[in-house]
Amino acid sequence: QVQLVESGGGLVQAGGSLRLSCAASGLTFTSSAYAVGWFRQSPGKEREFVAAFNRSGGSTRFADSVKCRFTISRDNAKNSVHLQMNSLKPEDTAVYYCAAVRVTGWRTPDREYEYNYWGQGTQVTVSS
């Protein structure tokens, strides 16, 4: 079965950094057939797109709110992807989710409904 497991969340002061990881089993999301993305959700808010690879890093996309602060990368040997979060702000506080979907085109998915596989999330809390 497909499983995505996030890790690396925690408590950090504003201006600090965290590195989230997403490890996959049951699929190889370093394959060119998969898009891999990160979303986040705060209480009372809808799930928000953060960043994604399309077709194993063939293209990338970032939400305007995190551009120039967050980066996304992959570790082929460990079948994992990472979200490096720098210059964190209190508004970045949320549960962060890793997601994946098989794709055939070149558009980078940025909507929740476009992704089929989801992890359980990891909590990120940024204090003022």
XYZ file of N, CA and C in Angstrom:
384
model
N 0.823 -1.173 0.000
C 0.000 0.000 0.000
C 0.877 1.249 0.000
N 0.283 2.337 -0.435
C 0.990 3.605 -0.489
C 0.956 4.262 0.882
N 2.096 4.763 1.311
C 2.168 5.473 2.577
C 3.142 6.633 2.459
N 2.708 7.788 2.931
C 3.554 8.963 3.017
C 3.642 9.365 4.482
N 4.853 9.591 4.964
C 5.062 9.917 6.366
C 5.885 11.180 6.479
N 5.293 12.209 7.083
C 5.992 13.469 7.298
C 6.720 13.452 8.638
N 7.793 14.209 8.711
C 8.522 14.376 9.955
C 9.245 15.714 9.926
N 9.739 16.130 11.072
C 10.539 17.337 11.153
C 9.832 18.547 11.723
N 8.547 18.428 12.002
C 7.826 19.547 12.576
C 8.243 19.799 14.013
N 7.835 20.948 14.521
C 8.165 21.297 15.888
C 7.868 22.745 16.182
N 8.434 23.213 17.269
C 8.260 24.591 17.719
C 9.514 25.386 17.408
N 9.331 26.546 16.812
C 10.461 27.391 16.461
C 10.080 28.855 16.653
N 11.054 29.672 16.978
C 10.826 31.106 17.103
C 10.716 31.757 15.735
N 9.979 32.833 15.658
C 9.894 33.590 14.419
C 11.287 33.947 13.922
N 11.489 33.781 12.626
C 12.790 34.021 12.030
C 13.661 32.784 11.941
N 13.255 31.719 12.593
C 14.016 30.487 12.586
C 13.701 29.614 11.386
N 14.248 28.403 11.406
C 14.119 27.484 10.281
C 13.732 26.090 10.743
N 13.063 25.373 9.868
C 12.755 23.967 10.054
C 12.871 23.269 8.709
N 13.205 21.996 8.756
C 13.270 21.180 7.550
C 12.324 20.002 7.715
N 11.294 19.972 6.899
C 10.336 18.883 6.913
C 10.738 17.824 5.897
N 10.440 16.577 6.228
C 10.732 15.473 5.331
C 9.479 14.660 5.083
N 9.398 14.068 3.910
C 8.306 13.180 3.549
C 8.904 11.928 2.941
N 8.741 10.815 3.636
C 9.236 9.531 3.161
C 8.089 8.729 2.564
N 8.329 8.113 1.428
C 7.286 7.383 0.715
C 7.583 5.894 0.659
N 6.517 5.111 0.733
C 6.582 3.680 0.472
C 5.387 3.302 -0.392
N 5.539 2.269 -1.189
C 4.467 1.853 -2.069
C 4.437 2.579 -3.401
N 5.220 3.620 -3.531
C 5.399 4.318 -4.790
C 6.748 4.997 -4.771
N 7.263 5.252 -5.949
C 8.535 5.943 -6.077
C 8.249 7.333 -6.601
N 8.206 8.305 -5.705
C 7.833 9.631 -6.193
C 9.011 10.455 -6.676
N 10.156 9.802 -6.819
C 11.216 10.379 -7.630
C 11.041 10.006 -9.095
N 10.063 9.175 -9.385
C 9.730 8.830 -10.755
C 9.182 10.044 -11.491
N 9.426 10.088 -12.772
C 8.921 11.188 -13.582
C 7.409 11.184 -13.712
N 6.756 10.114 -13.266
C 5.313 9.993 -13.384
C 4.545 10.659 -12.245
N 5.230 11.122 -11.206
C 4.554 11.655 -10.025
C 4.882 13.115 -9.754
N 3.851 13.823 -9.345
C 4.014 15.135 -8.740
C 3.991 14.967 -7.225
N 4.799 15.742 -6.517
C 4.856 15.686 -5.064
C 4.722 17.096 -4.524
N 3.807 17.273 -3.583
C 3.550 18.603 -3.068
C 3.443 18.670 -1.563
N 3.469 19.901 -1.065
C 3.256 20.195 0.342
C 2.080 21.145 0.484
N 1.221 20.837 1.440
C 0.097 21.683 1.797
C 0.143 21.944 3.294
N -0.617 22.932 3.734
C -0.713 23.187 5.164
C -2.133 23.608 5.516
N -2.490 23.394 6.778
C -3.827 23.735 7.224
C -3.802 24.177 8.677
N -4.420 25.320 8.930
C -4.585 25.847 10.272
C -6.033 25.658 10.700
N -6.296 25.614 12.010
C -7.680 25.459 12.473
C -8.594 26.534 11.904
N -9.738 26.109 11.390
C -10.707 27.035 10.850
C -10.419 27.518 9.447
N -9.348 27.039 8.834
C -8.989 27.452 7.485
C -8.939 26.246 6.556
N -9.100 26.510 5.279
C -9.008 25.441 4.299
C -7.546 25.097 4.039
N -7.331 23.911 3.536
C -5.980 23.476 3.250
C -5.371 24.327 2.138
N -4.134 24.740 2.337
C -3.470 25.698 1.473
C -2.253 25.076 0.795
N -2.120 25.319 -0.485
C -0.956 24.863 -1.227
C 0.290 25.611 -0.778
N 1.406 24.889 -0.658
C 2.672 25.485 -0.252
C 3.709 25.412 -1.372
N 4.006 24.202 -1.828
C 5.043 24.011 -2.836
C 4.899 22.633 -3.456
N 5.462 22.453 -4.651
C 5.386 21.146 -5.303
C 6.441 20.969 -6.383
N 6.803 19.723 -6.594
C 7.511 19.259 -7.775
C 6.496 18.666 -8.725
N 6.725 18.811 -10.004
C 5.986 18.054 -10.991
C 6.952 17.165 -11.748
N 6.556 15.934 -11.950
C 7.351 14.974 -12.715
C 8.788 14.903 -12.205
N 8.919 14.578 -10.932
C 10.209 14.340 -10.283
C 11.157 15.536 -10.390
N 10.599 16.709 -10.182
C 11.416 17.904 -10.188
C 11.613 18.550 -11.540
N 10.862 18.087 -12.520
C 10.936 18.699 -13.835
C 10.517 20.157 -13.824
N 9.621 20.490 -12.902
C 9.216 21.865 -12.674
C 8.825 22.011 -11.211
N 8.843 23.224 -10.715
C 8.468 23.498 -9.334
C 7.505 24.671 -9.280
N 6.776 24.754 -8.177
C 5.834 25.842 -7.978
C 5.736 26.139 -6.493
N 5.635 27.415 -6.150
C 5.534 27.846 -4.765
C 4.377 28.813 -4.602
N 3.738 28.730 -3.459
C 2.739 29.724 -3.121
C 3.418 31.077 -2.933
N 2.707 32.142 -3.284
C 3.279 33.478 -3.145
C 3.703 33.774 -1.709
N 2.980 33.226 -0.745
C 3.254 33.510 0.649
C 4.577 32.929 1.154
N 5.147 31.966 0.421
C 6.375 31.319 0.879
C 7.541 31.483 -0.083
N 7.304 32.089 -1.231
C 8.394 32.295 -2.190
C 9.539 33.062 -1.547
N 10.750 32.642 -1.855
C 11.987 33.242 -1.360
C 12.293 32.864 0.089
N 11.399 32.133 0.740
C 11.645 31.674 2.103
C 11.745 30.152 2.187
N 10.938 29.465 1.392
C 10.910 28.006 1.417
C 11.560 27.455 0.152
N 12.176 26.291 0.279
C 12.685 25.563 -0.877
C 12.263 24.102 -0.767
N 12.208 23.434 -1.896
C 11.827 22.029 -1.930
C 12.938 21.241 -2.610
N 13.213 20.053 -2.101
C 14.266 19.222 -2.651
C 13.894 17.753 -2.494
N 14.689 16.885 -3.070
C 14.428 15.454 -2.967
C 15.705 14.682 -2.719
N 15.543 13.527 -2.101
C 16.637 12.601 -1.845
C 16.261 11.307 -2.550
N 16.848 11.074 -3.703
C 16.482 9.908 -4.495
C 16.783 8.592 -3.779
N 17.902 8.541 -3.073
C 18.302 7.308 -2.402
C 17.312 6.899 -1.322
N 16.684 7.868 -0.674
C 15.750 7.583 0.412
C 14.290 7.693 -0.010
N 14.053 7.938 -1.291
C 12.690 8.094 -1.802
C 11.913 9.096 -0.949
N 12.510 10.244 -0.753
C 11.901 11.249 0.095
C 12.029 12.634 -0.520
N 11.204 13.536 -0.044
C 11.275 14.938 -0.428
C 11.335 15.773 0.836
N 11.856 16.992 0.700
C 12.067 17.851 1.853
C 11.573 19.258 1.572
N 11.077 19.875 2.603
C 10.665 21.269 2.540
C 11.502 22.037 3.550
N 12.407 22.854 3.044
C 13.238 23.696 3.897
C 12.522 25.019 4.099
N 12.225 25.338 5.337
C 11.468 26.533 5.670
C 12.371 27.484 6.447
N 12.610 28.641 5.871
C 13.460 29.652 6.485
C 12.649 30.914 6.771
N 13.192 31.748 7.625
C 12.544 33.015 7.973
C 11.081 32.804 8.346
N 10.850 31.849 9.208
C 9.486 31.473 9.560
C 8.753 32.591 10.286
N 7.466 32.674 9.997
C 6.586 33.664 10.583
C 5.478 32.969 11.364
N 4.874 33.641 12.338
C 3.755 33.026 13.059
C 2.639 32.550 12.132
N 2.413 33.224 11.024
C 1.379 32.828 10.081
C 1.692 31.517 9.371
N 2.926 31.022 9.498
C 3.287 29.725 8.945
C 2.850 28.576 9.836
N 2.365 28.874 11.022
C 1.902 27.840 11.946
C 0.754 27.059 11.321
N 0.909 25.739 11.255
C -0.091 24.888 10.631
C 0.355 23.439 10.732
N -0.555 22.538 10.386
C -0.182 21.158 10.137
C 0.231 21.071 8.674
N 1.403 20.545 8.424
C 1.932 20.440 7.071
C 1.780 19.014 6.563
N 1.252 18.900 5.354
C 0.977 17.609 4.742
C 1.783 17.413 3.470
N 2.271 16.214 3.286
C 2.891 15.794 2.042
C 1.844 15.090 1.195
N 1.872 15.304 -0.105
C 0.905 14.690 -0.994
C 1.560 14.304 -2.313
N 0.964 13.334 -2.996
C 1.483 12.886 -4.277
C 0.352 12.480 -5.196
N 0.615 12.548 -6.493
C -0.359 12.129 -7.483
C 0.381 11.742 -8.757
N -0.144 10.756 -9.449
C 0.411 10.385 -10.734
C -0.067 11.384 -11.781
N 0.859 11.871 -12.579
C 0.535 12.893 -13.567
C 1.056 12.484 -14.936
N 0.415 13.016 -15.948
C 0.819 12.762 -17.327
C 1.191 14.033 -18.072
N 0.801 15.181 -17.539
C 1.090 16.446 -18.174
C 2.213 17.195 -17.491
N 2.359 18.464 -17.849
C 3.445 19.279 -17.326
C 2.994 20.332 -16.323
N 1.694 20.511 -16.168
C 1.199 21.448 -15.171
C 1.484 20.914 -13.773
N 1.950 21.764 -12.896
C 2.213 21.380 -11.516
C 0.926 21.514 -10.713
N 0.397 20.405 -10.179
C -0.857 20.492 -9.415
C -0.701 21.371 -8.179
N -1.687 22.240 -7.951
C -1.652 23.111 -6.782
C -2.984 23.161 -6.044
N -3.873 22.239 -6.341
C -5.165 22.159 -5.670
C -5.255 20.861 -4.885
N -5.881 20.931 -3.727
C -5.983 19.766 -2.864
C -6.622 18.574 -3.576
N -7.676 18.836 -4.343
C -8.407 17.743 -4.976
C -7.618 17.057 -6.076
N -6.530 17.659 -6.517
C -5.721 17.059 -7.566
C -4.803 15.955 -7.056
N -4.622 15.858 -5.748
C -3.714 14.872 -5.162
C -4.474 13.688 -4.588
N -3.941 12.495 -4.816
C -4.593 11.261 -4.382
C -4.026 10.687 -3.091
N -2.732 10.853 -2.868
C -2.067 10.243 -1.724
C -1.632 11.318 -0.749
N -1.910 11.075 0.532
C -1.642 12.060 1.573
C -1.005 11.431 2.798
N -0.088 12.173 3.412
C 0.424 11.790 4.710
C -0.498 12.283 5.812
N -0.142 11.979 7.053
C -0.973 12.349 8.195
C -0.658 13.734 8.747
N 0.424 14.314 8.305
C 0.752 15.671 8.694
C 1.728 15.760 9.848
N 2.412 16.886 9.917
C 3.318 17.182 11.017
C 3.098 18.634 11.441
N 3.035 18.857 12.738
C 2.708 20.176 13.269
C 3.921 21.087 13.263
N 3.727 22.281 12.740
C 4.732 23.336 12.792
C 4.132 24.506 13.550
N 4.817 24.933 14.590
C 4.356 26.061 15.387
C 5.454 27.108 15.447
N 5.121 28.321 15.038
C 6.071 29.425 15.034
C 5.598 30.453 16.050
N 6.408 30.700 17.044
C 6.047 31.635 18.101
C 6.633 33.013 17.845
N 5.937 34.027 18.340
C 6.389 35.407 18.187
C 7.449 35.747 19.212
